[in-house]
């Protein structure tokens, strides 16, 4: 009887997405144990390289979210250590977490994205960078962390007040984009193939960090009730984004769709290289819709990392 494959599940860390990563990681670890892997759960701290060197796993399952698990840092460390790992590599991670670099890769290849501009947060107190309504978001944080929609009648003030709570208090530079009205949709890509389209219907008006990870705050319509040609177009764009960015394992591409404009109303917002793997998460849900159980999903990701 050969030794079971040893998987270290890397989770936790110190980003503001730590609680979600712990949920993802423990869900993944439980599923891998059911499938028959030997599993070590690693709550990442600054000694993570020593911990992994001591464990000597065959492969790392990266269940981290946010920085440094999603921005290329952990990927570079694992590359140096010669340890295989799930999901995307270092260069892809560096590009995909940065919304501006992502645009530079995708837009010239014909992927429709909102026209954005980088602004100094300090400049917002003097005046708006774009006509309202517009969106302000950090250039590289995941999970709708720190996103603000600035509307004509909003309560941030006009111009934005220094005292107003928003991402301008946390970040020196922000990405400003026109607000695209319409519907929020997402497509997961697994093993290079798009799964299906989910529509996200937040009960509070915006799919933010809390809505994403709190049961009942967002209704997921999977598969989305949209025309087949729009669904096919979104799946094609998600697959192309996955390929253009060089993603591996699972990725998830988020869209806005102004349904009054048909195909011309479809915009890619971002591609997430470390999509959530909690029981509520969109990738497991789309996999299930396609007949792939949670256990099969984590097994596919580990096998792809080892291949």
Short mmCIF file of C-alpha atoms in Angstrom, two decimals:
data_model
loop_
_atom_site.label_atom_id
_atom_site.label_comp_id
_atom_site.label_asym_id
_atom_site.label_seq_id
_atom_site.Cartn_x
_atom_site.Cartn_y
_atom_site.Cartn_z
CA UNK A 1 0.00 0.00 0.00
CA UNK A 2 1.58 3.29 -1.09
CA UNK A 3 1.65 6.31 1.20
CA UNK A 4 -1.31 8.68 0.68
CA UNK A 5 -0.49 11.99 -1.01
CA UNK A 6 0.27 14.63 1.64
CA UNK A 7 -1.52 17.96 1.13
CA UNK A 8 -0.79 21.01 3.29
CA UNK A 9 -3.86 23.29 3.23
CA UNK A 10 -2.64 26.88 3.61
CA UNK A 11 -5.27 29.14 5.17
CA UNK A 12 -5.82 32.07 7.50
CA UNK A 13 -3.03 34.57 7.12
CA UNK A 14 -3.35 38.20 8.15
CA UNK A 15 -5.41 39.86 5.40
CA UNK A 16 -8.84 41.22 6.24
CA UNK A 17 -10.22 38.12 4.49
CA UNK A 18 -8.75 35.82 7.15
CA UNK A 19 -12.14 34.52 8.47
CA UNK A 20 -13.24 33.55 4.96
CA UNK A 21 -9.93 31.84 4.25
CA UNK A 22 -10.30 29.76 7.44
CA UNK A 23 -13.79 28.69 6.31
CA UNK A 24 -12.46 27.83 2.83
CA UNK A 25 -9.44 26.00 4.21
CA UNK A 26 -11.29 23.89 6.74
CA UNK A 27 -13.93 22.97 4.16
CA UNK A 28 -11.20 21.93 1.72
CA UNK A 29 -9.25 19.99 4.37
CA UNK A 30 -12.36 18.05 5.46
CA UNK A 31 -13.15 17.17 1.85
CA UNK A 32 -9.58 16.08 1.05
CA UNK A 33 -9.53 13.81 4.11
CA UNK A 34 -12.78 12.22 2.93
CA UNK A 35 -11.18 11.54 -0.47
CA UNK A 36 -8.23 9.83 1.24
CA UNK A 37 -5.43 12.40 1.24
CA UNK A 38 -3.12 12.94 4.21
CA UNK A 39 -3.90 16.53 5.24
CA UNK A 40 -2.01 19.10 7.33
CA UNK A 41 -3.89 22.30 8.17
CA UNK A 42 -1.57 25.31 8.21
CA UNK A 43 -2.84 28.61 9.62
CA UNK A 44 -0.28 30.86 7.98
CA UNK A 45 1.91 33.13 10.08
CA UNK A 46 5.31 34.71 9.38
CA UNK A 47 7.05 31.36 9.99
CA UNK A 48 5.18 29.63 7.19
CA UNK A 49 8.32 28.67 5.24
CA UNK A 50 9.78 26.86 8.28
CA UNK A 51 6.45 25.15 8.95
CA UNK A 52 6.20 23.88 5.36
CA UNK A 53 9.86 22.82 5.31
CA UNK A 54 9.14 20.73 8.41
CA UNK A 55 5.95 19.18 7.00
CA UNK A 56 7.44 18.40 3.55
CA UNK A 57 4.05 18.09 1.80
CA UNK A 58 3.70 16.72 -1.75
CA UNK A 59 1.55 19.71 -2.64
CA UNK A 60 0.06 22.84 -1.05
CA UNK A 61 -3.63 23.64 -1.42
CA UNK A 62 -3.71 27.45 -1.39
CA UNK A 63 -6.91 28.43 0.43
CA UNK A 64 -5.69 31.95 1.25
CA UNK A 65 -7.62 35.05 0.18
CA UNK A 66 -6.24 38.56 -0.23
CA UNK A 67 -2.62 39.59 0.39
CA UNK A 68 -0.14 37.78 0.59
CA UNK A 69 -1.86 34.57 -0.56
CA UNK A 70 -3.37 36.01 -3.69
CA UNK A 71 -0.81 38.59 -4.86
CA UNK A 72 2.11 36.37 -5.88
CA UNK A 73 4.02 36.53 -2.57
CA UNK A 74 3.14 33.03 -1.34
CA UNK A 75 3.40 31.68 -4.89
CA UNK A 76 6.97 33.02 -5.17
CA UNK A 77 7.91 31.50 -1.82
CA UNK A 78 6.54 28.09 -2.85
CA UNK A 79 8.35 28.33 -6.22
CA UNK A 80 11.64 28.99 -4.39
CA UNK A 81 10.98 26.05 -2.05
CA UNK A 82 10.15 23.76 -4.98
CA UNK A 83 6.69 22.91 -3.61
CA UNK A 84 3.81 22.41 -6.04
CA UNK A 85 0.60 24.31 -5.27
CA UNK A 86 -2.99 24.73 -6.46
CA UNK A 87 -4.35 27.66 -8.44
CA UNK A 88 -2.42 30.28 -10.36
CA UNK A 89 1.32 30.92 -10.35
CA UNK A 90 3.27 33.98 -9.26
CA UNK A 91 3.15 36.16 -12.39
CA UNK A 92 -0.56 35.55 -12.98
CA UNK A 93 -1.33 36.35 -9.33
CA UNK A 94 0.63 39.62 -9.45
CA UNK A 95 -1.28 40.76 -12.55
CA UNK A 96 -4.77 39.53 -11.62
CA UNK A 97 -4.92 41.11 -8.14
CA UNK A 98 -4.01 44.50 -9.65
CA UNK A 99 -7.05 45.84 -11.47
CA UNK A 100 -4.99 48.21 -13.62
CA UNK A 101 -2.49 45.52 -14.74
CA UNK A 102 -5.43 43.19 -15.47
CA UNK A 103 -6.90 45.81 -17.81
CA UNK A 104 -3.57 46.25 -19.56
CA UNK A 105 -3.56 42.50 -20.29
CA UNK A 106 -7.24 42.01 -21.18
CA UNK A 107 -8.50 45.16 -22.90
CA UNK A 108 -6.03 45.08 -25.86
CA UNK A 109 -7.18 41.48 -26.47
CA UNK A 110 -10.76 42.68 -26.88
CA UNK A 111 -12.15 41.93 -23.40
CA UNK A 112 -14.72 44.65 -22.56
CA UNK A 113 -13.94 46.34 -19.22
CA UNK A 114 -15.06 49.67 -17.71
CA UNK A 115 -12.71 52.54 -18.57
CA UNK A 116 -10.96 53.33 -15.30
CA UNK A 117 -8.53 55.92 -14.04
CA UNK A 118 -6.13 55.82 -11.09
CA UNK A 119 -6.68 58.72 -8.67
CA UNK A 120 -4.87 60.00 -5.60
CA UNK A 121 -7.31 59.73 -2.68
CA UNK A 122 -6.30 63.24 -1.57
CA UNK A 123 -7.61 64.69 -4.88
CA UNK A 124 -11.14 63.41 -4.17
CA UNK A 125 -11.70 66.07 -1.51
CA UNK A 126 -11.27 68.75 -4.20
CA UNK A 127 -13.57 67.25 -6.81
CA UNK A 128 -14.85 64.17 -8.62
CA UNK A 129 -12.55 62.36 -11.08
CA UNK A 130 -15.55 61.21 -13.16
CA UNK A 131 -19.18 62.24 -13.60
CA UNK A 132 -21.40 60.67 -10.93
CA UNK A 133 -22.39 57.89 -10.47
CA UNK A 134 -18.97 56.27 -10.36
CA UNK A 135 -17.22 53.53 -8.37
CA UNK A 136 -14.07 53.86 -6.26
CA UNK A 137 -12.12 50.76 -5.29
CA UNK A 138 -8.65 49.76 -4.12
CA UNK A 139 -6.32 48.90 -6.99
CA UNK A 140 -5.45 45.54 -5.45
CA UNK A 141 -7.68 44.11 -2.75
CA UNK A 142 -10.06 41.24 -3.40
CA UNK A 143 -13.61 40.55 -2.24
CA UNK A 144 -15.26 43.95 -2.83
CA UNK A 145 -13.27 45.18 0.19
CA UNK A 146 -13.45 48.94 0.37
CA UNK A 147 -15.65 49.59 -2.66
CA UNK A 148 -17.73 52.81 -2.68
CA UNK A 149 -20.40 53.84 -5.17
CA UNK A 150 -20.46 57.64 -5.37
CA UNK A 151 -23.90 58.83 -6.44
CA UNK A 152 -25.21 62.33 -7.08
CA UNK A 153 -27.46 62.15 -4.02
CA UNK A 154 -25.12 59.95 -1.94
CA UNK A 155 -24.14 60.70 1.64
CA UNK A 156 -20.35 61.01 1.02
CA UNK A 157 -20.75 64.72 0.28
CA UNK A 158 -20.01 66.66 -2.90
CA UNK A 159 -17.09 66.80 -3.18
CA UNK A 160 -16.36 63.81 -0.96
CA UNK A 161 -15.86 64.87 2.65
CA UNK A 162 -12.68 63.93 4.54
CA UNK A 163 -14.87 62.63 7.36
CA UNK A 164 -16.96 60.34 5.15
CA UNK A 165 -16.18 56.67 5.80
CA UNK A 166 -14.79 55.08 2.65
CA UNK A 167 -11.78 53.53 0.93
CA UNK A 168 -10.13 57.00 0.56
CA UNK A 169 -9.36 56.82 4.30
CA UNK A 170 -7.48 53.53 3.94
CA UNK A 171 -5.72 53.76 0.57
CA UNK A 172 -3.51 56.49 -0.95
CA UNK A 173 -4.56 55.65 -4.51
CA UNK A 174 -7.84 54.27 -5.82
CA UNK A 175 -9.30 53.12 -9.11
CA UNK A 176 -12.24 55.21 -10.34
CA UNK A 177 -14.60 53.61 -12.86
CA UNK A 178 -17.95 54.63 -14.33
CA UNK A 179 -20.79 52.89 -12.48
CA UNK A 180 -22.42 50.35 -14.78
CA UNK A 181 -26.03 49.89 -13.89
CA UNK A 182 -27.54 46.48 -14.25
CA UNK A 183 -26.96 42.98 -13.04
CA UNK A 184 -24.06 41.29 -11.27
CA UNK A 185 -23.01 37.91 -12.69
CA UNK A 186 -20.07 35.57 -12.39
CA UNK A 187 -18.52 32.63 -14.25
CA UNK A 188 -16.15 30.03 -12.79
CA UNK A 189 -13.51 28.37 -14.95
CA UNK A 190 -12.21 24.96 -13.87
CA UNK A 191 -9.55 22.98 -15.73
CA UNK A 192 -9.65 25.59 -18.50
CA UNK A 193 -13.41 25.21 -19.12
CA UNK A 194 -16.18 27.61 -18.05
CA UNK A 195 -18.80 26.01 -15.78
CA UNK A 196 -21.93 28.20 -15.96
CA UNK A 197 -23.24 31.69 -15.12
CA UNK A 198 -24.57 32.69 -11.68
CA UNK A 199 -26.50 35.89 -11.07
CA UNK A 200 -25.94 37.53 -7.68
CA UNK A 201 -28.93 39.32 -6.26
CA UNK A 202 -27.86 41.03 -3.03
CA UNK A 203 -30.73 41.80 -0.69
CA UNK A 204 -29.09 45.12 0.32
CA UNK A 205 -28.28 46.61 -3.09
CA UNK A 206 -24.57 45.80 -3.46
CA UNK A 207 -22.65 42.53 -3.41
CA UNK A 208 -19.98 43.48 -0.87
CA UNK A 209 -17.75 41.54 1.50
CA UNK A 210 -20.53 40.90 4.06
CA UNK A 211 -23.09 39.89 1.45
CA UNK A 212 -20.56 37.56 -0.14
CA UNK A 213 -19.94 35.46 2.94
CA UNK A 214 -23.08 35.70 5.08
CA UNK A 215 -25.74 33.13 4.38
CA UNK A 216 -28.98 34.67 3.21
CA UNK A 217 -27.64 38.15 2.33
CA UNK A 218 -27.27 37.30 -1.36
CA UNK A 219 -29.51 35.20 -3.54
CA UNK A 220 -27.54 33.11 -6.05
CA UNK A 221 -29.49 32.26 -9.20
CA UNK A 222 -27.56 29.36 -10.74
CA UNK A 223 -27.78 28.97 -13.66
CA UNK A 224 -28.64 32.64 -14.27
CA UNK A 225 -31.97 33.37 -15.94
CA UNK A 226 -30.52 35.29 -18.88
CA UNK A 227 -30.66 34.79 -22.68
CA UNK A 228 -28.49 31.89 -23.83
CA UNK A 229 -26.43 34.07 -26.20
CA UNK A 230 -25.46 36.38 -23.29
CA UNK A 231 -24.59 33.39 -21.09
CA UNK A 232 -22.46 31.90 -23.88
CA UNK A 233 -20.71 35.24 -24.42
CA UNK A 234 -19.91 35.58 -20.69
CA UNK A 235 -18.57 32.02 -20.55
CA UNK A 236 -16.39 32.70 -23.59
CA UNK A 237 -15.04 35.93 -22.02
CA UNK A 238 -14.32 34.17 -18.70
CA UNK A 239 -12.44 31.40 -20.47
CA UNK A 240 -10.45 33.92 -22.52
CA UNK A 241 -9.60 35.99 -19.42
CA UNK A 242 -8.45 32.78 -17.64
CA UNK A 243 -6.19 31.96 -20.62
CA UNK A 244 -4.88 35.51 -21.25
CA UNK A 245 -3.92 35.93 -17.59
CA UNK A 246 -2.43 32.42 -17.46
CA UNK A 247 -4.69 31.18 -14.64
CA UNK A 248 -4.52 27.61 -13.38
CA UNK A 249 -6.89 25.54 -11.26
CA UNK A 250 -10.07 27.50 -10.65
CA UNK A 251 -10.67 31.17 -11.46
CA UNK A 252 -13.82 33.26 -11.29
CA UNK A 253 -14.57 36.21 -13.53
CA UNK A 254 -17.11 38.81 -12.35
CA UNK A 255 -19.35 40.77 -14.71
CA UNK A 256 -21.81 43.65 -14.78
CA UNK A 257 -24.49 43.48 -17.43
CA UNK A 258 -26.69 46.39 -18.45
CA UNK A 259 -29.46 44.23 -19.88
CA UNK A 260 -30.97 47.13 -21.85
CA UNK A 261 -27.88 47.10 -24.09
CA UNK A 262 -27.71 43.36 -24.86
CA UNK A 263 -24.20 42.11 -25.69
CA UNK A 264 -22.83 45.67 -25.63
CA UNK A 265 -23.84 45.94 -21.98
CA UNK A 266 -21.52 43.11 -20.84
CA UNK A 267 -18.40 44.21 -18.91
CA UNK A 268 -15.73 42.18 -17.13
CA UNK A 269 -14.93 43.67 -13.70
CA UNK A 270 -12.12 41.35 -12.60
CA UNK A 271 -10.79 37.81 -12.58
CA UNK A 272 -10.26 36.25 -9.16
CA UNK A 273 -7.42 33.70 -9.03
CA UNK A 274 -8.21 32.49 -5.49
CA UNK A 275 -12.00 32.20 -5.53
CA UNK A 276 -13.69 31.29 -2.25
CA UNK A 277 -14.09 27.61 -1.44
CA UNK A 278 -16.54 27.91 1.46
CA UNK A 279 -19.80 25.92 1.25
CA UNK A 280 -21.51 29.24 0.26
CA UNK A 281 -18.97 30.04 -2.42
CA UNK A 282 -19.74 30.43 -6.09
CA UNK A 283 -17.20 27.99 -7.55
CA UNK A 284 -18.40 24.95 -5.51
CA UNK A 285 -21.98 25.94 -6.33
CA UNK A 286 -21.34 26.09 -10.08
CA UNK A 287 -19.37 22.82 -9.95
CA UNK A 288 -22.33 21.16 -8.21
CA UNK A 289 -24.65 22.50 -10.91
CA UNK A 290 -22.38 20.75 -13.45
CA UNK A 291 -22.50 17.47 -11.50
CA UNK A 292 -19.14 17.88 -9.70
CA UNK A 293 -19.31 17.35 -5.93
CA UNK A 294 -17.25 19.43 -3.47
CA UNK A 295 -14.97 16.41 -2.84
CA UNK A 296 -14.47 15.91 -6.60
CA UNK A 297 -13.74 19.63 -7.01
CA UNK A 298 -10.90 19.73 -4.46
CA UNK A 299 -9.55 16.43 -5.84
CA UNK A 300 -9.48 17.93 -9.38
CA UNK A 301 -7.56 20.99 -8.11
CA UNK A 302 -4.96 18.89 -6.27
CA UNK A 303 -4.48 16.53 -9.24
CA UNK A 304 -4.03 19.50 -11.61
CA UNK A 305 -1.42 21.01 -9.23
CA UNK A 306 0.49 17.69 -9.13
CA UNK A 307 0.35 17.11 -12.89
#
